[in-house]
Amino acid sequence: MAILELRDLTKRFGATTAVDHFTLSVEKGEFVSLLGPSGCGKTTTLQMIAGFETPSGGSILLNGRDLRSVPARQRGLGIVFQTYALFPHMTVEENVGFGLEMRKVPGDERRRRIAAALDLVHLSHLSGRYPRQMSGGQRQRVALARALVIEPELLLLDEPLSNLDAKLREEMQLELRRIQQEAGVTTLLVTHDQSEAMALSDRIAVMQGGRLIQEASPFEAYDRPTNAFVSTFLGKSNAIDAHLEETRDDGAVLRCGDIRLAGPPSPARPGPVLISLRPERIELCDAAAAHVSGRVGERIFLGDQWLFKVETSLGELLVVRPNSGRREPEPGETVHLSWRTEHLRILAAEPAA
Amino acid sequence: MRRNGVFAKLFSLVFALFMLAPLVVVVGVSFTPEGFLEFPPSGISLRWFRAILDNPDFIDAAIVSLQLGVASATIATAICIPAALAIGGGRFPGRDALQALFLSPLTVPTVVLGIAFLRFLSTLGLNGTFWGLVFCHVVIIVPFVLRLVLASVVGLDPSIARAATSLGAPSLTVFRRITLPAIIPGVVGGWVLAFITSFDELTVTVFIVNPATTTLPVKLFSHITQTTDPLVASVSTVAILFTVALMLVVDRIYGLDRLLIGEGSH
Ligand SMILES: Nc1ncnc2c1ncn2[C@@H]1O[C@H](COP(=O)(O)OP(=O)(O)OP(=O)(O)O)[C@@H](O)[C@H]1O
Ligand SMILES: [Mg+2]
């Protein structure tokens, strides 16, 4: 059964609609991410679930119970805020114990549960410190322990890693996943960072302009995006304007300018479409096998991989190749590109922007 | 940068001397053995400190001033905490008007305020009463308290209160356990500043006291218009010592520069 269900959730601030008929359900134990660009309504959605904003329409159900008339303090949710929101005048232990104190948990049990929560986030040795004496990553863990110690039915995380530097962020991603699984807590994460959403979640809900655009597993959302926005927001992608001439059971025929391309079978109707092609799915090949040829414009070294910008008659294509020590084409060189037909995604054309 | 630093230090030094010089003179004069104001004093004597004890008027006035300072600073602080939380907490209709209202006593010349209070209190029949004085002092010191409390409120992360709420705290508990402790440096700073402002307020008070509610500054002022004995100096020295002691205590607990510069949060 779904722990959390959002049905047509809507929030308007005056003339702007921050969240627009948003529907999503989260199953027990699941880790779901709300992913979208800045201003798409992620925080607003989370605040409505937490009870700090009143929905303009739609409903929120927790374990089948409508939360409309339940005040924030009685919802029993664990929340980690983007700023951590630790209580500055309380020690780590007092911070973590605050929720238990409010629940009138007796002293013995309280101490035991605080210790267990601090143990879970590997902070037992710092229980007497004040937040100002801790690093960003440590504060982050305290915030997590404070939210988890009340054993919430649902953990809400608002961009919990965005204040950390890149290296620490990666470490904390693994840490967060471990803690979530050990605690077995159903989690809803809000983030604008696609790699974070992919690394952490069982399921990603991609949001744009307050609406749900696609809901899928990370692999599916990346490999089979259902629209152009998702294909470019999750990872890099080449978006090529094309015309769908014909669809058959065994494939499609596409035309880009004077070039004809074979595509995978598609339910799309003939007419203007958008082709999405991941840069790492493009291979270098002989002139004879090439789908298209072009000249390397720019070459960027990224450590573990090379990024090429190749000028072709399909437009500029991004090509990514792993750095495996072999010789790579130089800027100015002519290269021949090919790909497997099934790696093309045929998407509805973007309405003229 | 460096030359600038030397210049700035020199400026601060001159400024500090300029500020301290009158105090040094007052304290110096208070130790004179003579019956008139002289500086530097021709000897060291506690004669004029003993004289305070023979003048119960001064002691009564000091007690009125202390009571007045404590009462008006406390009331002003109690008014300013919710006001600052509302003004600093976010936008709402009338927010700017409310803030302007609270700060408006700063913009009215104090003499004008004094005459206005005199008329107002006479109409209410409160002229010369202690609570009439308290009312006027609250109006005068509210802007000072509000500024300091507001500075800590503005530095406060609004999600802290939300975090406490989400952990199950009722709103009164959130205020008592989370919000108030987080803004306490501003609150204490505001109270102390308000107390000191009330304690030495003269311009307005002189219009509205009567003999039973004469405050220390008014008493000193009227004494000086009649005689010029060093009693005013010794009383002032005691007042200075008292203020310095108060400041030291607050500084030890909260750090004065943080309070007065308005760095509210930790
Ligand atoms: N209190 C408010 N009053 C008016 N408009 C608001 C309010 N809160 C949010 N909005 C608007 O609603 C939209 C969604 O805001 P929200 O904070 O939910 O975005 P977000 O997805 O969390 O963005 P970010 O990644 O930048 O945090 C924005 O256009 C924002 O300007
Ligand atoms: Mg946000």
XYZ file of C-alpha atoms and ligand atoms in Angstrom:
651
model
C 0.000 0.000 0.000
C 1.142 3.503 -0.704
C 2.404 5.384 2.345
C 2.084 8.755 0.669
C -0.329 9.718 -2.041
C -0.505 13.117 -3.672
C -3.646 13.611 -5.755
C -3.928 16.586 -8.097
C -1.993 18.625 -5.592
C -2.050 22.293 -6.604
C -0.611 25.446 -5.097
C -1.142 28.945 -6.416
C 0.621 32.057 -5.142
C -1.474 34.876 -6.581
C -1.098 34.606 -10.325
C 1.704 32.002 -10.329
C 0.908 28.322 -10.095
C 3.836 26.783 -8.250
C 2.462 23.236 -8.216
C -0.033 22.145 -10.837
C -2.200 19.020 -10.429
C 0.698 16.972 -9.160
C -0.059 13.301 -8.622
C 2.417 10.837 -7.133
C 2.413 7.891 -4.808
C 5.258 6.562 -2.697
C 5.335 2.950 -1.529
C 6.552 1.741 1.842
C 10.354 1.649 2.073
C 10.806 3.374 -1.245
C 13.264 6.178 -1.982
C 11.647 8.623 -4.394
C 13.202 11.816 -5.748
C 11.428 14.914 -6.970
C 13.806 16.203 -9.605
C 13.483 19.462 -11.462
C 15.094 22.797 -12.246
C 15.072 25.731 -9.852
C 11.639 27.220 -9.298
C 9.682 24.214 -10.577
C 7.785 23.817 -7.297
C 9.756 21.114 -5.477
C 10.103 22.909 -2.158
C 6.501 24.056 -2.298
C 5.372 20.439 -2.756
C 7.472 19.326 0.194
C 6.208 22.174 2.378
C 2.626 21.161 1.628
C 3.343 17.569 2.637
C 5.051 18.829 5.806
C 2.085 21.082 6.568
C 3.810 24.452 6.291
C 1.908 25.501 3.168
C -1.798 25.002 2.556
C -2.660 23.411 -0.788
C -4.916 25.416 -3.104
C -6.372 22.171 -4.366
C -6.009 18.404 -4.396
C -5.227 16.156 -1.460
C -2.374 14.571 0.456
C -2.889 11.132 1.989
C -0.567 9.558 4.526
C -1.390 5.887 5.030
C -4.741 6.545 3.437
C -5.560 9.369 5.856
C -6.239 12.837 4.472
C -3.775 15.300 6.022
C -5.834 18.391 5.286
C -6.918 18.928 8.897
C -3.743 17.600 10.538
C -1.431 20.402 11.733
C 2.281 20.204 10.894
C 3.299 19.228 14.401
C 1.015 16.202 14.452
C 2.039 14.764 11.090
C 5.004 12.935 12.600
C 7.219 13.377 9.552
C 10.995 13.523 9.672
C 12.261 16.560 7.798
C 15.794 17.536 6.862
C 15.947 21.139 5.747
C 18.266 22.548 3.139
C 19.930 24.723 5.800
C 19.886 21.781 8.284
C 18.033 24.068 10.745
C 19.851 22.678 13.776
C 19.042 24.410 17.057
C 22.169 26.522 17.603
C 21.961 26.698 21.396
C 21.588 22.941 21.879
C 24.205 20.212 21.743
C 24.051 17.432 19.202
C 22.467 15.189 21.790
C 19.841 17.787 22.728
C 19.095 18.450 19.082
C 18.546 14.788 18.377
C 16.557 14.298 21.578
C 14.187 17.215 21.003
C 11.576 15.213 19.107
C 11.634 12.463 21.741
C 11.256 15.039 24.484
C 8.192 16.461 22.711
C 6.811 12.910 22.575
C 7.449 12.561 26.318
C 9.634 9.504 25.798
C 11.028 8.549 29.229
C 14.686 9.354 29.979
C 16.139 5.842 29.687
C 14.540 5.039 26.402
C 15.330 8.528 25.140
C 19.032 8.103 25.832
C 19.035 4.700 24.191
C 17.330 5.967 21.058
C 19.557 9.057 20.804
C 22.600 6.799 21.059
C 21.230 4.479 18.373
C 20.467 7.371 16.019
C 23.909 8.911 16.509
C 25.436 5.517 15.954
C 23.546 5.146 12.690
C 25.049 8.380 11.363
C 28.494 7.610 12.876
C 28.507 10.624 15.214
C 28.472 9.020 18.661
C 31.811 10.632 19.535
C 30.503 14.184 18.976
C 27.292 14.064 21.003
C 28.365 16.917 23.308
C 29.283 19.380 20.585
C 27.338 22.437 19.477
C 26.366 22.772 15.813
C 28.743 25.718 15.305
C 31.652 23.450 16.234
C 30.911 21.012 13.422
C 31.595 20.750 9.700
C 28.882 20.883 7.065
C 28.870 17.137 6.591
C 28.613 16.501 10.318
C 25.723 18.952 10.697
C 24.033 17.195 7.855
C 24.266 13.919 9.757
C 22.925 15.481 12.945
C 19.944 16.798 11.005
C 19.400 13.315 9.626
C 19.659 11.689 13.048
C 17.244 14.235 14.506
C 14.702 13.465 11.796
C 15.123 9.680 12.029
C 15.081 9.288 15.806
C 11.335 9.896 15.977
C 10.907 6.895 13.655
C 8.859 8.815 11.115
C 6.648 7.060 8.605
C 8.056 9.326 5.958
C 11.367 11.168 5.695
C 11.371 14.398 3.692
C 14.701 15.717 2.442
C 14.946 19.170 0.825
C 18.185 19.424 -1.161
C 20.070 17.923 1.774
C 23.417 17.789 0.012
C 23.437 21.067 -1.882
C 25.451 22.923 0.773
C 28.324 20.440 0.659
C 31.330 20.558 -1.623
C 31.503 18.164 -4.556
C 33.680 15.499 -2.938
C 31.754 15.410 0.325
C 28.510 15.372 -1.624
C 29.471 12.130 -3.324
C 30.462 10.543 -0.017
C 27.241 11.679 1.621
C 25.191 10.246 -1.267
C 26.469 6.768 -0.446
C 26.061 7.466 3.258
C 22.506 8.705 2.831
C 21.553 5.631 0.844
C 23.075 3.347 3.494
C 21.316 5.155 6.333
C 17.995 5.132 4.513
C 18.237 1.415 3.880
C 19.400 0.566 7.397
C 16.587 2.600 8.894
C 14.196 1.214 6.277
C 12.428 4.540 6.138
C 10.266 5.663 3.236
C 11.960 8.737 1.794
C 11.016 11.593 -0.471
C 13.977 13.670 -1.646
C 13.820 16.993 -3.431
C 16.743 17.924 -5.638
C 17.752 19.765 -8.780
C 20.842 17.567 -9.117
C 20.151 14.780 -11.600
C 23.179 12.717 -10.607
C 22.067 12.817 -6.962
C 18.567 11.719 -7.906
C 19.924 8.876 -10.039
C 22.414 7.696 -7.447
C 19.950 7.624 -4.561
C 16.479 6.821 -5.764
C 14.375 3.823 -6.550
C 12.163 6.114 -8.544
C 12.464 9.602 -9.959
C 9.602 12.025 -10.523
C 10.735 14.705 -12.938
C 8.998 18.051 -12.438
C 8.809 21.040 -14.712
C 6.746 24.183 -14.153
C 4.871 22.575 -11.262
C 3.825 19.556 -13.297
C 4.902 15.924 -13.240
C 6.667 15.192 -16.528
C 7.887 11.641 -16.099
C 7.929 9.090 -13.342
C 10.317 6.179 -13.755
C 13.256 4.286 -12.324
C 16.565 6.152 -12.734
C 17.656 3.763 -15.493
C 14.415 4.098 -17.384
C 14.234 7.861 -17.017
C 17.757 8.134 -18.392
C 17.471 5.541 -21.126
C 13.889 6.021 -22.151
C 12.999 9.659 -21.501
C 9.482 10.388 -22.670
C 10.096 13.965 -23.635
C 12.824 16.344 -24.696
C 12.999 18.076 -21.335
C 13.716 14.863 -19.450
C 16.283 13.763 -22.040
C 18.329 16.936 -21.604
C 17.768 17.372 -17.866
C 18.999 13.886 -16.973
C 22.527 13.722 -18.290
C 23.700 15.152 -21.594
C 21.852 14.483 -24.778
C 21.948 15.436 -28.452
C 18.572 16.758 -29.520
C 18.151 16.616 -33.302
C 15.180 18.094 -35.154
C 13.848 15.574 -37.654
C 10.850 14.577 -39.676
C 9.266 11.181 -39.144
C 8.394 9.901 -42.598
C 7.096 6.451 -41.929
C 6.739 3.984 -39.053
C 6.688 0.234 -39.503
C 6.713 -2.664 -37.073
C 10.440 -3.155 -37.555
C 11.477 0.481 -37.452
C 10.971 4.067 -38.507
C 12.308 6.215 -41.293
C 13.536 9.646 -40.310
C 14.740 12.548 -42.387
C 16.977 15.356 -41.190
C 17.533 17.785 -44.024
C 18.851 15.533 -46.845
C 19.958 12.743 -44.533
C 17.837 9.685 -44.065
C 18.162 7.771 -40.808
C 16.735 4.524 -39.611
C 15.040 4.719 -36.212
C 13.539 2.237 -33.768
C 9.833 1.398 -33.934
C 7.855 4.301 -32.526
C 4.242 5.000 -31.689
C 4.740 8.590 -32.894
C 2.762 9.838 -35.869
C 4.533 10.954 -39.036
C 5.471 14.628 -38.837
C 8.061 16.769 -37.064
C 9.799 14.969 -34.179
C 12.841 15.335 -31.981
C 15.539 12.688 -31.885
C 17.446 12.215 -28.657
C 20.823 10.501 -28.802
C 23.118 10.109 -25.796
C 26.721 11.260 -26.464
C 28.197 8.055 -25.018
C 26.192 5.919 -27.451
C 27.914 7.423 -30.480
C 30.888 5.473 -31.789
C 33.756 6.326 -34.115
C 33.905 4.088 -37.193
C 35.132 3.756 -40.794
C 33.824 6.062 -43.483
C 31.906 3.169 -45.030
C 29.902 2.350 -41.873
C 29.204 5.953 -40.891
C 25.738 7.385 -40.335
C 27.227 10.816 -40.514
C 30.675 12.380 -40.774
C 32.009 15.593 -39.362
C 34.911 17.679 -38.178
C 36.009 17.810 -34.547
C 35.444 21.368 -33.381
C 36.368 21.204 -29.708
C 37.896 18.514 -27.554
C 37.579 18.666 -23.780
C 39.448 16.380 -21.412
C 37.393 15.380 -18.353
C 39.802 12.950 -16.704
C 37.886 9.709 -17.023
C 36.489 10.682 -20.406
C 36.824 12.888 -23.465
C 34.089 15.176 -24.704
C 34.058 16.064 -28.418
C 31.952 18.618 -30.194
C 31.638 17.408 -33.759
C 30.226 19.596 -36.537
C 28.078 17.420 -38.757
C 25.286 17.933 -41.244
C 22.900 16.969 -38.384
C 24.187 19.956 -36.421
C 26.745 19.950 -33.642
C 26.862 16.541 -31.941
C 28.348 15.845 -28.529
C 30.372 12.655 -28.394
C 31.736 11.161 -25.179
C 34.455 8.516 -25.158
C 36.027 6.880 -22.125
C 39.673 7.751 -21.583
C 41.262 4.357 -22.126
C 44.696 5.620 -23.087
C 44.293 5.296 -26.831
C 44.874 8.101 -29.320
C 41.841 10.325 -29.679
C 40.949 12.570 -32.655
C 42.414 16.075 -32.607
C 40.434 19.260 -33.197
C 40.100 19.788 -36.947
C 40.257 16.095 -37.761
C 37.446 14.467 -39.750
C 35.610 11.690 -37.898
C 32.926 9.211 -38.890
C 30.121 8.518 -36.457
C 27.717 5.651 -36.047
C 25.270 4.313 -33.497
C 22.904 1.446 -33.003
C 19.439 2.219 -34.256
C 17.767 1.352 -30.960
C 19.757 4.073 -29.206
C 17.803 6.780 -30.966
C 14.790 8.018 -29.009
C 11.982 9.527 -31.026
C 10.228 12.224 -29.003
C 7.418 14.637 -29.729
C 8.805 17.827 -31.246
C 9.138 20.709 -28.803
C 6.499 23.307 -29.468
C 8.277 26.258 -31.113
C 9.786 28.208 -28.241
C 45.883 49.618 3.464
C 48.538 49.829 6.138
C 48.704 53.616 6.191
C 44.956 53.610 6.349
C 45.151 51.263 9.346
C 47.465 53.592 11.292
C 45.272 56.531 10.483
C 42.152 54.655 11.563
C 43.809 53.644 14.841
C 44.856 57.217 15.526
C 41.361 58.421 14.795
C 39.861 55.826 17.160
C 42.308 56.840 19.868
C 41.510 60.550 19.557
C 37.828 59.745 19.461
C 38.041 57.588 22.576
C 39.957 60.336 24.427
C 37.361 62.845 23.353
C 34.579 60.592 24.664
C 36.335 59.758 27.913
C 37.673 63.208 28.845
C 34.428 64.502 30.424
C 34.112 61.297 32.449
C 37.680 61.631 33.698
C 36.962 65.208 34.764
C 33.746 64.239 36.551
C 35.372 61.332 38.373
C 38.383 63.510 39.251
C 36.241 66.316 40.608
C 34.254 63.935 42.796
C 37.334 63.170 44.919
C 38.007 66.783 45.846
C 38.167 67.689 49.550
C 37.020 71.245 48.735
C 33.496 72.649 48.715
C 33.534 73.687 45.062
C 34.187 72.089 41.658
C 37.938 71.922 40.979
C 39.994 69.936 38.518
C 42.501 68.504 39.019
C 41.450 67.955 42.658
C 43.819 69.402 45.287
C 43.659 66.130 47.283
C 41.868 62.823 47.567
C 38.840 62.695 49.792
C 35.640 60.703 50.037
C 33.863 63.697 51.570
C 31.400 64.123 48.708
C 30.640 60.406 48.568
C 29.720 60.507 52.248
C 27.636 63.573 51.461
C 25.426 61.423 49.206
C 24.299 59.518 52.277
C 23.259 62.760 53.947
C 21.091 63.656 50.961
C 18.234 61.162 50.876
C 16.752 63.147 47.943
C 19.465 61.784 45.714
C 19.016 58.252 46.942
C 15.255 58.470 46.459
C 15.761 59.845 42.958
C 18.223 57.042 42.165
C 15.697 54.458 43.345
C 12.986 56.024 41.170
C 15.377 55.977 38.201
C 16.270 52.328 38.772
C 12.637 51.282 39.099
C 11.694 53.356 36.087
C 14.532 51.901 34.015
C 13.714 48.309 34.933
C 9.970 48.718 34.402
C 10.161 50.586 31.114
C 12.969 48.444 29.651
C 11.078 45.283 30.545
C 7.779 46.491 29.130
C 9.452 47.801 25.959
C 11.246 44.479 25.467
C 8.038 42.532 26.004
C 6.371 44.646 23.315
C 9.282 44.481 20.903
C 9.814 40.694 20.851
C 6.501 39.853 19.172
C 6.733 42.996 17.034
C 10.211 42.079 15.801
C 9.179 38.468 15.139
C 6.259 39.714 13.051
C 8.227 42.384 11.188
C 11.281 40.179 10.640
C 9.264 37.041 9.921
C 7.975 37.966 6.501
C 5.756 40.208 4.472
C 2.237 41.033 5.525
C -0.049 43.974 4.863
C 0.873 46.933 7.064
C 4.334 45.596 7.898
C 6.198 48.724 6.810
C 3.650 50.932 8.546
C 4.098 48.965 11.780
C 7.872 49.274 11.624
C 7.646 53.008 10.878
C 5.292 53.451 13.834
C 7.685 51.726 16.218
C 10.660 53.753 15.022
C 8.811 57.092 14.818
C 9.747 58.371 18.331
C 13.315 58.687 17.001
C 12.227 61.241 14.436
C 10.366 63.598 16.788
C 12.514 66.156 18.678
C 12.540 65.142 22.337
C 11.461 68.594 23.532
C 8.367 68.288 21.364
C 7.757 64.810 22.771
C 8.088 66.190 26.288
C 5.463 68.883 25.731
C 3.180 66.373 24.010
C 3.485 63.903 26.896
C 2.820 66.681 29.406
C -0.461 67.568 27.670
C -1.391 63.927 27.187
C -0.706 62.844 30.763
C -2.446 65.915 32.206
C -5.534 65.055 30.188
C -5.475 61.534 31.599
C -4.695 62.795 35.083
C -1.483 60.750 35.146
C 0.954 63.636 35.162
C 3.806 63.121 37.615
C 2.789 59.550 38.414
C 5.288 56.720 38.208
C 3.290 54.778 35.604
C 2.866 57.925 33.561
C 6.661 58.175 33.483
C 6.953 54.510 32.582
C 4.556 54.989 29.685
C 6.594 57.896 28.280
C 9.896 56.095 28.676
C 8.546 53.009 26.948
C 7.615 55.153 23.951
C 11.072 56.732 23.882
C 13.078 53.503 24.188
C 11.002 51.209 21.992
C 12.915 52.140 18.810
C 16.231 51.134 20.407
C 14.943 47.787 21.596
C 13.213 47.054 18.315
C 16.354 47.717 16.299
C 18.448 45.280 18.329
C 15.825 42.539 18.590
C 15.043 42.884 14.900
C 18.708 42.440 14.039
C 18.727 39.017 15.728
C 15.392 38.008 14.260
C 16.514 38.825 10.746
C 19.602 36.649 11.209
C 17.420 33.738 12.281
C 16.824 30.846 9.892
C 13.034 30.454 9.622
C 13.385 26.705 9.112
C 14.623 26.340 12.698
C 11.148 27.021 14.044
C 9.673 24.765 11.371
C 12.054 21.980 12.320
C 10.880 22.215 15.932
C 7.246 22.191 14.834
C 7.803 19.142 12.661
C 9.299 17.365 15.675
C 6.049 17.893 17.525
C 6.539 21.109 19.481
C 3.449 23.282 20.113
C 3.916 26.902 19.068
C 4.461 28.197 22.599
C 7.191 25.591 23.131
C 8.786 26.541 19.817
C 8.944 30.135 21.004
C 10.198 29.352 24.502
C 12.698 26.619 23.630
C 13.890 27.577 20.144
C 13.104 31.103 18.956
C 13.660 33.015 22.192
C 17.021 31.390 23.053
C 18.184 32.023 19.501
C 17.405 35.755 19.684
C 18.304 36.214 23.368
C 21.522 38.180 22.667
C 19.487 40.810 20.831
C 16.843 40.782 23.545
C 19.361 41.284 26.351
C 21.227 43.906 24.342
C 17.970 45.723 23.671
C 16.989 45.603 27.335
C 20.331 46.974 28.522
C 20.353 49.755 25.961
C 16.767 50.594 26.873
C 17.572 50.611 30.574
C 20.516 52.943 30.105
C 18.553 55.241 27.810
C 15.734 55.435 30.352
C 18.144 55.825 33.265
C 19.692 58.992 31.872
C 16.756 60.449 29.960
C 16.329 64.117 30.936
C 14.789 66.215 28.168
C 11.389 64.557 28.147
C 11.323 63.550 31.801
C 11.860 67.064 33.099
C 8.438 68.017 31.699
C 6.509 65.256 33.415
C 7.988 64.600 36.864
C 6.707 65.868 40.176
C 8.680 66.004 43.437
C 7.666 62.465 44.400
C 8.821 60.947 41.098
C 11.954 62.994 40.452
C 14.509 60.892 38.601
C 18.244 61.064 39.134
C 19.055 63.110 36.011
C 16.294 65.595 36.852
C 17.516 65.815 40.451
C 21.099 66.442 39.292
C 19.904 69.025 36.840
C 17.889 70.959 39.411
C 20.680 70.691 41.995
C 23.161 72.184 39.553
C 20.893 75.118 38.782
C 20.890 76.004 42.497
C 24.403 75.237 43.796
C 27.732 74.170 42.368
C 29.042 71.844 45.074
C 30.853 68.622 44.004
C 27.918 66.473 45.134
C 26.743 66.227 41.503
C 30.180 64.857 40.581
C 30.193 62.144 43.230
C 26.635 61.082 42.360
C 27.620 60.958 38.694
C 30.679 58.860 39.535
C 28.514 56.326 41.324
C 26.144 56.254 38.330
C 29.089 55.755 35.967
C 30.444 52.898 38.095
C 27.018 51.295 38.133
C 26.685 51.509 34.339
C 30.183 50.159 33.768
C 29.473 47.243 36.116
C 26.252 46.475 34.242
C 28.096 46.548 30.926
C 30.843 44.284 32.246
C 28.346 41.695 33.450
C 26.542 41.700 30.118
C 29.812 41.569 28.241
C 30.943 38.564 30.244
C 27.740 36.716 29.470
C 26.982 37.679 25.888
C 29.828 39.692 24.385
C 28.976 43.381 24.115
C 30.266 44.053 20.639
C 28.131 41.250 19.299
C 25.076 42.714 21.024
C 25.562 46.287 19.975
C 26.710 45.565 16.444
C 23.708 43.304 16.171
C 25.263 39.966 15.274
C 22.405 38.105 16.882
C 23.002 34.468 16.078
C 25.927 32.310 17.082
N 5.664 32.272 -0.629
C 5.645 32.431 -1.962
N 4.993 33.469 -2.521
C 4.966 33.620 -3.869
N 5.550 32.795 -4.748
C 6.214 31.740 -4.243
C 6.298 31.495 -2.831
N 7.025 30.369 -2.637
C 7.374 29.940 -3.863
N 6.891 30.745 -4.830
C 7.045 30.559 -6.280
O 6.671 29.247 -6.603
C 7.550 28.686 -7.555
C 8.127 27.388 -7.003
O 8.964 27.666 -5.907
P 9.730 26.523 -5.108
O 10.442 27.169 -3.994
O 8.786 25.438 -4.789
O 10.776 26.043 -6.202
P 11.907 24.930 -6.092
O 11.591 23.927 -7.131
O 12.052 24.467 -4.694
O 13.179 25.742 -6.564
P 14.697 25.692 -5.998
O 15.352 24.535 -6.665
O 15.245 27.001 -6.483
O 14.639 25.592 -4.514
C 8.593 29.733 -7.848
O 8.230 30.375 -9.062
C 8.495 30.684 -6.700
O 8.802 31.981 -7.112
Mg 13.673 24.614 -3.175
